[in-house]
């Protein structure tokens, strides 16, 4: 399953290989990134001029934000299902003796306080948006000590969202837990040095840090050296732009490494590369529960591919059609209200097109209004049908929108229909809870 990185276990070789892995796996998902950008354009568009509908020749450019409404609807209902009340968190034990019961109470009370103090629900809200927008959620955690002077604002475990654009993995691995992962981080030089000073647990090599800072000073002072340096960082057009931005790129590898020279397998390694040249950390993952301290959940799983599909991905084409029909109808209405005028002959006096205007035509002259077929004004029927179809395909039950299905029903029929209509929604909520909330809290 290609779950082991094969490379000589030396800093120079590792830095090059991990940088190449980032470029290779990030380039392999270019189509995915392009599709997500198109979806984002539709979600936040105020005019079709910023979407793929811009290629159509319509004069009107209104956007019907159906995708945006579905996104907000799914987010509101997912959050309501995940956090139905203040006492949403609990821990169960199979052992019922008194000692374990006391531990259970202590764990619940401690975690409730930490989850509330660290704004855990706000984090989950952002992760749910990733679940809807990207179809892929990544989360990790760290121990945080937020102290200002003598004021302790927060000390304890804290979960963090990982932007799906900043994580690459072997897409054909059997599961995320076994897949090698490279995480990209962009930090300012100040934040980078602050982390080294305040987070000794990171284990960054300070001699390499000095080398990184010296490399920057040399490149800033030597123009010829900048030209000869073969360094390409995502998001920066040149080495000059990268250095002048005062940013530092970190590539963090998590996984197993096999050294063919020594024939040794290094399990559960953490390798951090700076500027795609220097290895600032090489160590074994010390997480006591084993595995990577990061978790992934996909909305619609693909066969033989860890990059999942989101609920809105297949609805972009329907959104395109809705905007197409809406603006086509508006243009047809404009042509009916303000039709094109056909002037025949050369004996028609000049006139101003306005209500009540009198036009004098000679014997060989004539004026005719060219009005389009009004059938296009019935596009509302198709538009409503497309909107209802999109709602169902996204897995959002109609009852969640307050829409009552027609016909008289008994109490039992209502309950049966509600359960059946929300089955996809309930499954996706349970899937998110099982793959994100439960493991990150346990971890």
XYZ file of C-alpha atoms in Angstrom:
443
model
C 0.000 0.000 0.000
C 3.097 2.301 -0.159
C 2.757 3.187 3.516
C 6.540 3.351 4.114
C 8.842 6.095 2.833
C 12.001 4.521 1.377
C 15.008 6.861 1.668
C 18.447 7.033 3.203
C 17.979 8.165 6.813
C 20.227 11.244 6.642
C 19.162 14.911 6.964
C 20.072 15.940 3.399
C 18.368 12.965 1.763
C 15.278 13.299 3.970
C 14.883 17.021 3.267
C 14.991 16.434 -0.494
C 12.705 13.394 -0.420
C 10.055 14.971 1.808
C 10.047 18.155 -0.311
C 9.600 16.028 -3.447
C 6.757 14.119 -1.771
C 4.931 17.367 -1.027
C 5.280 18.564 -4.629
C 4.263 15.175 -6.091
C 1.178 14.592 -3.931
C 0.089 18.223 -4.083
C 0.340 18.244 -7.883
C -1.616 14.987 -8.072
C -4.661 16.708 -6.579
C -4.666 19.749 -8.914
C -8.046 18.731 -10.325
C -9.433 18.474 -6.790
C -8.105 21.958 -5.936
C -9.551 23.404 -9.137
C -12.986 21.906 -8.386
C -12.896 23.293 -4.843
C -12.035 26.763 -6.138
C -14.994 26.659 -8.531
C -17.281 25.573 -5.675
C -15.953 28.400 -3.500
C -16.628 30.898 -6.291
C -20.279 29.845 -6.356
C -20.660 29.788 -2.561
C -19.584 33.400 -2.111
C -20.503 34.893 -5.485
C -22.545 38.103 -5.674
C -22.651 37.986 -9.476
C -22.228 35.294 -12.109
C -19.317 37.356 -13.488
C -17.068 35.632 -10.935
C -18.288 32.089 -11.731
C -18.135 29.764 -14.719
C -21.486 31.270 -15.839
C -19.475 34.328 -16.923
C -18.855 32.660 -20.303
C -22.579 32.927 -21.160
C -23.662 35.997 -23.171
C -26.530 37.053 -20.877
C -26.917 40.699 -19.945
C -28.321 39.844 -16.506
C -25.855 38.342 -14.016
C -27.898 37.561 -10.916
C -26.876 34.685 -8.637
C -29.421 32.413 -6.990
C -27.459 31.282 -3.895
C -28.954 27.799 -3.615
C -25.581 26.156 -2.914
C -24.949 28.691 -0.159
C -28.368 28.020 1.387
C -27.769 24.249 1.327
C -24.362 24.793 2.949
C -25.868 26.921 5.747
C -28.727 24.460 6.209
C -26.391 21.464 6.500
C -24.084 23.302 8.894
C -26.945 24.392 11.178
C -28.419 20.889 11.307
C -25.068 19.128 11.759
C -24.231 21.402 14.698
C -27.683 20.902 16.234
C -27.280 17.128 15.971
C -23.707 17.070 17.338
C -24.439 19.401 20.269
C -28.106 18.884 21.180
C -27.642 20.364 24.674
C -25.018 21.525 27.189
C -24.485 17.962 28.463
C -23.478 16.521 25.084
C -20.204 15.068 26.416
C -20.119 11.876 28.475
C -17.832 8.883 28.984
C -18.933 5.306 29.548
C -16.999 2.454 31.116
C -17.704 -1.245 30.885
C -16.406 -1.683 34.437
C -19.013 -0.651 37.013
C -16.980 -0.745 40.232
C -16.865 2.269 42.548
C -13.256 3.224 41.785
C -13.840 3.400 38.050
C -17.015 5.398 38.659
C -14.986 8.064 40.490
C -12.471 8.187 37.626
C -15.326 8.509 35.174
C -16.741 11.500 37.043
C -13.304 13.130 37.230
C -12.691 12.644 33.498
C -16.091 14.058 32.540
C -15.751 17.128 34.772
C -12.164 17.827 33.660
C -12.935 17.459 29.958
C -16.120 19.524 30.151
C -14.142 22.401 31.636
C -11.322 22.119 29.089
C -13.649 21.744 26.109
C -15.581 24.836 27.114
C -12.510 26.928 27.979
C -10.784 26.044 24.685
C -13.860 26.928 22.553
C -14.189 23.354 21.322
C -17.633 23.911 19.809
C -16.300 26.862 17.780
C -13.554 24.606 16.429
C -16.068 21.892 15.505
C -18.123 24.532 13.682
C -15.120 25.275 11.445
C -14.498 21.555 10.937
C -18.111 21.027 9.900
C -17.650 23.721 7.246
C -14.630 21.742 5.977
C -16.796 18.604 6.013
C -19.322 20.371 3.756
C -17.022 22.474 1.559
C -14.078 20.132 1.025
C -15.539 16.757 1.981
C -12.344 16.225 3.998
C -11.663 17.197 7.620
C -8.246 17.222 9.308
C -7.726 17.938 13.006
C -4.839 17.662 15.450
C -4.096 18.735 19.020
C -1.373 20.138 21.225
C -0.810 21.114 24.824
C -1.232 24.878 25.157
C 0.030 27.235 27.822
C -1.480 30.698 27.297
C -0.124 32.897 30.086
C 0.198 36.697 29.862
C 2.278 38.046 32.725
C 0.715 36.540 35.814
C -2.659 35.976 34.142
C -3.365 32.393 33.146
C -5.805 32.496 30.240
C -5.717 28.803 29.331
C -3.506 25.846 30.123
C -4.319 22.384 28.839
C -5.007 20.331 25.717
C -6.381 22.147 22.681
C -7.529 20.841 19.309
C -6.598 22.592 16.067
C -8.050 22.602 12.572
C -5.737 21.701 9.696
C -6.541 23.336 6.363
C -7.071 20.528 3.796
C -4.902 22.502 1.375
C -1.977 22.217 3.829
C -2.059 18.423 4.165
C -1.008 15.832 1.594
C -0.938 12.069 1.990
C -0.512 8.904 0.005
C -4.006 8.808 -1.566
C -3.948 5.058 -2.282
C -3.080 3.987 1.276
C -5.531 1.597 2.934
C -6.445 4.108 5.654
C -5.332 7.500 6.934
C -3.847 6.127 10.153
C -1.349 4.075 8.130
C -0.678 6.609 5.390
C 2.462 8.783 5.347
C 1.423 12.416 5.718
C 3.179 15.708 4.987
C 1.798 18.818 6.646
C 2.778 22.301 5.417
C 2.988 25.289 7.760
C 3.782 28.914 6.919
C 4.892 30.991 9.887
C 6.415 34.407 10.274
C 10.048 34.455 11.341
C 8.946 35.946 14.669
C 6.403 33.187 15.353
C 8.950 30.568 14.302
C 11.551 31.862 16.777
C 8.870 32.288 19.470
C 7.853 28.621 19.114
C 11.472 27.548 19.519
C 11.790 29.627 22.669
C 8.477 28.762 24.337
C 7.894 25.188 23.133
C 10.966 23.110 23.970
C 8.867 19.948 23.586
C 8.987 20.476 19.800
C 12.608 19.337 19.900
C 13.851 21.661 17.143
C 17.620 21.606 16.615
C 18.866 25.103 17.515
C 22.054 24.689 15.486
C 19.904 24.171 12.390
C 17.831 27.225 13.368
C 21.009 29.297 13.347
C 21.852 27.876 9.921
C 18.391 28.834 8.622
C 18.749 32.428 9.844
C 22.284 32.683 8.435
C 21.015 31.401 5.074
C 18.508 34.260 4.999
C 21.109 36.895 5.822
C 23.451 35.625 3.103
C 20.765 35.515 0.426
C 19.544 39.028 1.240
C 23.075 40.401 0.848
C 24.207 38.396 -2.191
C 22.190 38.903 -5.412
C 24.231 36.329 -7.346
C 23.588 33.716 -4.685
C 19.832 34.370 -4.914
C 19.909 33.787 -8.669
C 21.762 30.510 -8.309
C 19.578 29.177 -5.470
C 17.074 26.634 -6.754
C 14.296 27.174 -4.231
C 10.619 27.186 -5.167
C 8.056 27.653 -2.389
C 4.318 27.336 -3.027
C 2.637 30.732 -3.173
C 5.852 32.665 -3.868
C 6.986 33.522 -7.371
C 10.672 33.733 -6.583
C 13.243 33.370 -3.823
C 13.212 37.170 -3.408
C 9.460 37.177 -2.716
C 9.862 34.376 -0.201
C 12.648 36.114 1.711
C 11.003 39.546 1.632
C 7.770 38.079 3.019
C 9.589 37.217 6.290
C 7.856 33.838 6.230
C 9.250 30.406 7.029
C 7.897 27.243 5.400
C 7.879 24.050 7.458
C 7.139 20.619 5.976
C 6.293 18.083 8.672
C 6.406 14.378 7.786
C 4.601 11.720 9.844
C 5.025 8.039 9.091
C 7.403 5.095 8.699
C 10.792 5.315 6.959
C 12.872 2.480 5.537
C 16.603 2.993 4.934
C 17.671 0.576 2.129
C 21.366 1.113 2.893
C 21.166 -0.041 6.501
C 18.033 -2.149 5.870
C 16.482 -0.613 8.956
C 12.837 0.383 9.437
C 12.190 3.562 11.447
C 8.612 3.422 12.695
C 6.340 6.339 13.561
C 8.811 9.110 12.739
C 8.413 12.895 12.793
C 10.677 14.769 10.362
C 10.435 18.572 10.043
C 12.039 20.314 7.049
C 12.649 24.079 6.856
C 13.011 25.975 3.560
C 12.885 22.568 1.818
C 16.610 22.207 2.595
C 17.242 21.782 6.320
C 15.979 19.085 8.689
C 15.244 20.790 11.987
C 13.789 17.751 13.758
C 14.243 13.975 13.432
C 12.666 11.879 16.144
C 10.205 9.128 16.939
C 6.633 10.102 17.658
C 6.252 10.031 21.433
C 2.465 9.969 21.432
C 1.651 7.431 24.158
C -1.390 6.028 22.336
C 0.680 5.481 19.188
C -0.039 6.683 15.685
C -0.278 10.229 14.386
C -1.959 12.815 16.643
C -4.088 13.913 13.698
C -7.361 12.587 12.336
C -9.180 12.628 9.017
C -12.808 12.156 8.027
C -14.300 12.097 4.529
C -17.945 12.815 3.633
C -18.321 10.479 0.640
C -15.540 7.904 0.439
C -13.995 7.077 -2.926
C -12.760 3.578 -3.782
C -8.951 3.340 -3.644
C -8.581 7.051 -2.800
C -8.397 8.710 0.621
C -9.500 12.074 -0.785
C -13.257 11.983 -0.247
C -15.988 13.878 -2.069
C -18.118 16.580 -0.441
C -21.924 16.914 -0.432
C -21.832 19.970 -2.723
C -19.334 18.738 -5.318
C -21.877 17.180 -7.661
C -24.329 20.065 -7.251
C -22.170 22.747 -8.904
C -23.509 21.787 -12.333
C -27.098 22.159 -11.107
C -26.237 25.569 -9.633
C -24.841 26.497 -13.057
C -28.149 25.534 -14.668
C -30.189 27.490 -12.136
C -28.216 30.678 -12.768
C -28.331 29.995 -16.513
C -32.121 29.673 -16.541
C -32.670 32.584 -14.155
C -30.645 35.040 -16.233
C -31.989 33.672 -19.519
C -35.523 34.290 -18.233
C -34.590 37.806 -17.106
C -33.080 38.607 -20.506
C -36.187 37.312 -22.310
C -38.401 39.433 -20.047
C -36.253 42.488 -20.845
C -36.646 41.796 -24.565
C -40.416 41.552 -24.163
C -40.625 44.761 -22.136
C -38.084 46.586 -24.310
C -38.202 44.781 -27.658
C -35.859 45.189 -30.575
C -37.330 47.525 -33.225
C -37.223 46.630 -36.893
C -37.437 49.688 -39.155
C -38.419 48.970 -42.782
C -37.834 51.356 -45.645
C -36.300 54.834 -45.657
C -39.415 56.929 -45.200
C -39.584 56.620 -41.409
C -38.839 59.839 -39.574
C -36.342 59.799 -36.712
C -38.011 59.206 -33.369
C -37.218 58.632 -29.705
C -38.297 55.255 -28.373
C -40.531 56.095 -25.385
C -44.131 55.563 -24.185
C -46.691 57.612 -26.159
C -44.214 58.521 -28.880
C -45.750 59.165 -32.361
C -43.862 57.858 -35.369
C -44.624 59.010 -38.935
C -43.980 56.494 -41.695
C -44.156 57.068 -45.415
C -45.911 54.823 -47.916
C -42.943 52.449 -48.054
C -41.962 52.569 -44.385
C -42.963 50.445 -41.425
C -41.949 49.706 -37.813
C -42.145 46.267 -36.225
C -41.367 45.038 -32.711
C -39.322 41.818 -32.551
C -40.435 40.047 -29.400
C -39.003 36.642 -28.338
C -41.114 33.589 -27.534
C -42.553 34.034 -24.015
C -42.234 30.301 -23.318
C -38.871 30.989 -21.642
C -40.708 32.813 -18.842
C -41.914 29.412 -17.612
C -38.363 28.530 -16.529
C -39.460 28.978 -12.888
C -40.897 25.456 -12.968
C -37.533 23.975 -13.950
C -35.695 26.181 -11.460
C -37.897 25.049 -8.554
C -37.475 21.417 -9.582
C -33.680 21.807 -9.673
C -33.655 23.462 -6.235
C -35.699 20.664 -4.667
C -33.491 18.056 -6.285
C -30.323 19.731 -4.970
C -31.736 19.746 -1.439
C -32.391 16.012 -1.570
C -29.062 15.122 -3.205
C -27.144 16.982 -0.498
C -28.625 14.661 2.130
C -30.654 17.369 3.878
C -34.153 16.090 4.802
C -37.048 18.312 3.770
C -38.426 18.309 7.302
C -35.259 20.126 8.423
C -36.309 23.098 6.285
C -39.813 23.091 7.729
C -41.334 21.801 4.467
C -44.250 19.440 5.024
C -44.723 16.603 2.578
C -48.286 16.534 1.126
C -51.089 14.264 2.309
C -52.734 13.312 5.595
C -50.686 11.016 7.824
C -51.022 9.113 11.055
C -48.558 9.626 13.904
C -46.769 6.371 13.027
C -46.479 7.340 9.346
C -45.005 10.732 10.252
C -42.333 9.108 12.456
C -41.494 6.519 9.784
C -41.191 9.147 7.052
C -39.000 11.409 9.204
C -36.642 8.553 10.038
C -36.385 7.505 6.387
C -35.973 11.067 5.067
C -33.148 11.826 7.491
C -31.246 8.563 7.239
C -28.430 9.964 5.063
C -28.146 12.996 7.308
C -28.044 10.877 10.473
C -25.362 8.624 8.971
C -23.134 11.568 8.012
C -23.444 13.084 11.504
C -22.585 9.762 13.171
C -19.665 9.267 10.754
C -18.218 12.686 11.643
C -18.641 12.032 15.348
C -16.990 8.606 15.110
C -13.999 9.762 13.038
C -13.354 13.270 14.411
C -14.976 14.157 17.734
C -14.516 10.865 19.578
C -10.874 10.202 18.565
C -9.691 13.799 19.103
C -11.213 13.869 22.601
C -9.700 10.474 23.438
C -6.338 11.570 22.083
